[in-house]
Short mmCIF file of C-alpha atoms in Angstrom, two decimals:
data_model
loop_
_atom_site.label_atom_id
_atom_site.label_comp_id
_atom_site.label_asym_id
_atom_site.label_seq_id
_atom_site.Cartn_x
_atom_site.Cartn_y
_atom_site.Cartn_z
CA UNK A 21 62.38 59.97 141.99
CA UNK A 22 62.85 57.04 139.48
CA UNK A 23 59.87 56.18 137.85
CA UNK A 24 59.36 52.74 137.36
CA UNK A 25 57.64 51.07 135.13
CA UNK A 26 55.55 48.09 135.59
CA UNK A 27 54.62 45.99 132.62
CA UNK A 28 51.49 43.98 133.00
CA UNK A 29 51.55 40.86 131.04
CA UNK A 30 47.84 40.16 129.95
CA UNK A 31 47.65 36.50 128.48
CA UNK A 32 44.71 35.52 126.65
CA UNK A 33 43.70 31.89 127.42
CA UNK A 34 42.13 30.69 124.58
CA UNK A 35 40.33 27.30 123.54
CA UNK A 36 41.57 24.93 121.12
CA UNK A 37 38.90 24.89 118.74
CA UNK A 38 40.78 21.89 116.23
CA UNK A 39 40.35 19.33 118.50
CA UNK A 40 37.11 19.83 119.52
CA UNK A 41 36.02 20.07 115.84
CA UNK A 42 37.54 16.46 115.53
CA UNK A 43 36.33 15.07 118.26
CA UNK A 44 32.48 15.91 117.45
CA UNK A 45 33.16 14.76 113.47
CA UNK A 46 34.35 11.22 115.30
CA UNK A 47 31.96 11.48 116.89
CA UNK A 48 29.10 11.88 114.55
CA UNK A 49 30.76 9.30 111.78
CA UNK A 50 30.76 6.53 114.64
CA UNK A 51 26.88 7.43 115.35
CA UNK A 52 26.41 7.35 111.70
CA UNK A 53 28.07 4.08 110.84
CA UNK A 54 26.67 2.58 113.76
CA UNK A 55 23.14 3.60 113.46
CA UNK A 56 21.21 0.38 112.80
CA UNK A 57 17.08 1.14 111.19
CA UNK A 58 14.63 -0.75 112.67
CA UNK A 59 12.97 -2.99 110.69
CA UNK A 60 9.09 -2.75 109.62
CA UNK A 61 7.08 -5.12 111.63
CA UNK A 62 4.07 -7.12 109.74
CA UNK A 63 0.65 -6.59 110.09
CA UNK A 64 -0.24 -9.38 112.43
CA UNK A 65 -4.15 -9.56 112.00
CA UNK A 66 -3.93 -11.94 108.98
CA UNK A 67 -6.79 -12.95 106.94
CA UNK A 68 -6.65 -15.69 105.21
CA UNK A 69 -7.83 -15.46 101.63
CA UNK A 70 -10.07 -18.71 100.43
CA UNK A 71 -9.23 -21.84 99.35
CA UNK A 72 -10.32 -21.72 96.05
CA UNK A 73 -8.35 -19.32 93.30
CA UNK A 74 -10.53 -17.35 91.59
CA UNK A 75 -9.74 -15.11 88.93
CA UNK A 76 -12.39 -12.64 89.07
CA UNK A 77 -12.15 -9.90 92.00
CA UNK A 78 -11.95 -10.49 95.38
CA UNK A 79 -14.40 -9.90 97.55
CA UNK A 80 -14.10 -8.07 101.09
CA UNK A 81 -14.22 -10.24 103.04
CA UNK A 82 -11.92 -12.44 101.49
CA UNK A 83 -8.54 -10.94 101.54
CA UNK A 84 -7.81 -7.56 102.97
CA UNK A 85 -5.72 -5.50 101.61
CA UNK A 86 -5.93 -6.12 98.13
CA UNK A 87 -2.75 -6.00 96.30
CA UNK A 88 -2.22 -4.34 93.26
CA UNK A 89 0.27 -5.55 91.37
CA UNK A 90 2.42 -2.79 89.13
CA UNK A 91 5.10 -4.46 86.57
CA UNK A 92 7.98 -2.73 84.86
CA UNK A 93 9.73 -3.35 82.07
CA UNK A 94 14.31 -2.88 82.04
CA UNK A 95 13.81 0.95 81.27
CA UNK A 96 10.80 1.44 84.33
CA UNK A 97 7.87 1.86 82.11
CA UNK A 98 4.62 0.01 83.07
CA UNK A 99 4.47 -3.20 81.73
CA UNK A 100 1.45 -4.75 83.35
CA UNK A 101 -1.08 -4.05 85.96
CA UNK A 102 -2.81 -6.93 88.28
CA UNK A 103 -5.92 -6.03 90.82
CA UNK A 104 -5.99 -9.14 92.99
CA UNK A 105 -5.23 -11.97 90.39
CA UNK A 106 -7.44 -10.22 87.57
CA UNK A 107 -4.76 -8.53 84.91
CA UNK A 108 -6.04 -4.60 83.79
CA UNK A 109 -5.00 -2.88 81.00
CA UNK A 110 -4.76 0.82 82.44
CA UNK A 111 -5.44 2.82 85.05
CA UNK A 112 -8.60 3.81 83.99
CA UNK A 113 -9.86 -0.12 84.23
CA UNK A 114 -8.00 -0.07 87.69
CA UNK A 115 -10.50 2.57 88.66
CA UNK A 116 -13.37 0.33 87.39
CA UNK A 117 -11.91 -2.68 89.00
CA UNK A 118 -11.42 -0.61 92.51
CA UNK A 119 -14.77 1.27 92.00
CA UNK A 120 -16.20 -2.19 91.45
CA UNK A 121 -14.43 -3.88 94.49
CA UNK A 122 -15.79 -0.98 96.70
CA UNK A 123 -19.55 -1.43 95.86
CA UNK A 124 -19.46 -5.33 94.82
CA UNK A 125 -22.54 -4.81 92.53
CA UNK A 126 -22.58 -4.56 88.67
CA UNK A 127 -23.31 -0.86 88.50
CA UNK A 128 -21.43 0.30 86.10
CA UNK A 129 -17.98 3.24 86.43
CA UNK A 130 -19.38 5.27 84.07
CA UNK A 131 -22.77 5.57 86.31
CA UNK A 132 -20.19 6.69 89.04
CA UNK A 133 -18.96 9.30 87.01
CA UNK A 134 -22.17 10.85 85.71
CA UNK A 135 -23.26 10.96 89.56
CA UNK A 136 -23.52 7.98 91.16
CA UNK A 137 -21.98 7.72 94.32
CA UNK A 138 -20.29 4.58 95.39
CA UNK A 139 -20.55 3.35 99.49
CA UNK A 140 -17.33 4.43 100.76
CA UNK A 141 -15.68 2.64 103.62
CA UNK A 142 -12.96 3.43 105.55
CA UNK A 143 -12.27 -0.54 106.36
CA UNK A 144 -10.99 -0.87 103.13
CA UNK A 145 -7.04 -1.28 102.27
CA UNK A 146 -5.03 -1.19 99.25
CA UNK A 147 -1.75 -2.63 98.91
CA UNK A 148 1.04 -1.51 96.03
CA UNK A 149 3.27 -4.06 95.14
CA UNK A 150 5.51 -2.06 92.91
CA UNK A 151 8.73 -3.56 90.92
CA UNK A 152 11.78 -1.70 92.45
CA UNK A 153 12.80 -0.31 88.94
CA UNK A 154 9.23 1.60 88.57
CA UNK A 155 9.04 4.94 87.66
CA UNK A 156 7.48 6.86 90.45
CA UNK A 157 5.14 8.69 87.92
CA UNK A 158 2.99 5.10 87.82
CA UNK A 159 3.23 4.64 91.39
CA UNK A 160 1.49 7.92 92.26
CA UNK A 161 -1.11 7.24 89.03
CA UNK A 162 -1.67 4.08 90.56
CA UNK A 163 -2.44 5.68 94.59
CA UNK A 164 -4.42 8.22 92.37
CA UNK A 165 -6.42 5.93 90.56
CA UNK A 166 -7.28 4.06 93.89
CA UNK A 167 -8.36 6.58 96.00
CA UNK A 168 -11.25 8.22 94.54
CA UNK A 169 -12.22 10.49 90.94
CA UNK A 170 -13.96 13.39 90.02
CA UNK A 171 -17.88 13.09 89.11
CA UNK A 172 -19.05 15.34 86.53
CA UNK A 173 -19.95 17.81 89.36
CA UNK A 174 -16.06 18.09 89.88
CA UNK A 175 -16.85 16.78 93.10
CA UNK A 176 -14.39 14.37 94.87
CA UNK A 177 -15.52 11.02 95.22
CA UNK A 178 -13.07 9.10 98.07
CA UNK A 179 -13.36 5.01 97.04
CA UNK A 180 -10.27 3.63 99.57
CA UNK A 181 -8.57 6.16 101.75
CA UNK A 182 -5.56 3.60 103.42
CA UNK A 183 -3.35 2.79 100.72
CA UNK A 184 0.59 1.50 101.18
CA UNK A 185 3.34 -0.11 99.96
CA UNK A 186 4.12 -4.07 100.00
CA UNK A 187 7.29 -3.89 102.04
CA UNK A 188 10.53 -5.40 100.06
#
């Protein structure tokens, strides 16, 4: 008897991995170049602030939010700060200023910080207007000296809770 052999040809199909590799980068670079960000919308419950300018500090019901204005110099270092239209010097006198804005009476910051406790109100807004070249350090002193302190208790005391950034 003659043996025969039979030879089985086995062919492995395989996928053509290249092309589908370029095809999903084309893919994602047209998606990415195409991709359009939508743009903020404004705040469309405008107050109008009063007729006459004033240079001492706004009152609520005047304008809401206040703005607080952060300058820099060329290398991003604060060069001046404005609550309303009433210039500060630091951010300690920002806390005074916002401290004062919250509780419109002449009690003085110091009180505050020895115990007093101001009326907070979750109404209120606060509105950075920061110079694009700004280090971020003042920014985040500025949200800090804003939004509350510590009493000598080391309690937290919250002054204005909704604070954001004047879009660009």
């Amino acid at each position: 008897m003659n043996k025969r052999r039979v030879v089985v040809e086995t062919s492995e199909s395989s996928l053509q991995m290249t092309s589908m590799i370029d095809v999903v980068f084309l893919l994602l670079a047209f998606f990415v170049i195409t991709y359009k960000t939508p743009e903020v919308e404004g705040d469309f419950s405008i107050r109008m602030p009063a007729s006459a300018q004033s240079t001492s500090l706004p009152s609520l019901d005047e304008l809401s939010p206040v703005t607080v204005k952060l300058a820099a110099d060329s290398t991003g270092e604060l060069n001046g700060i404005w609550f309303g239209e009433t210039s500060l010097q630091d951010m300690h006198a920002l806390r005074a200023a916002v401290y004062h804005y919250v509780n419109q009476n002449d009690a003085s910051f110091a009180d505050a910080i020895n115990g007093a406790t101001p009326e907070f109100r979750d109404d209120l807004e606060i509105e950075l207007d920061c110079d694009p070249n700004l280090r971020y350090k003042y920014a985040m002193d500025a949200i800090t000296s804003v939004s509350g302190y510590l009493n000598q208790n080391d309690q937290i005391v919250k002054m204005v809770e909704k604070v954001k950034f004047a879009p660009k």
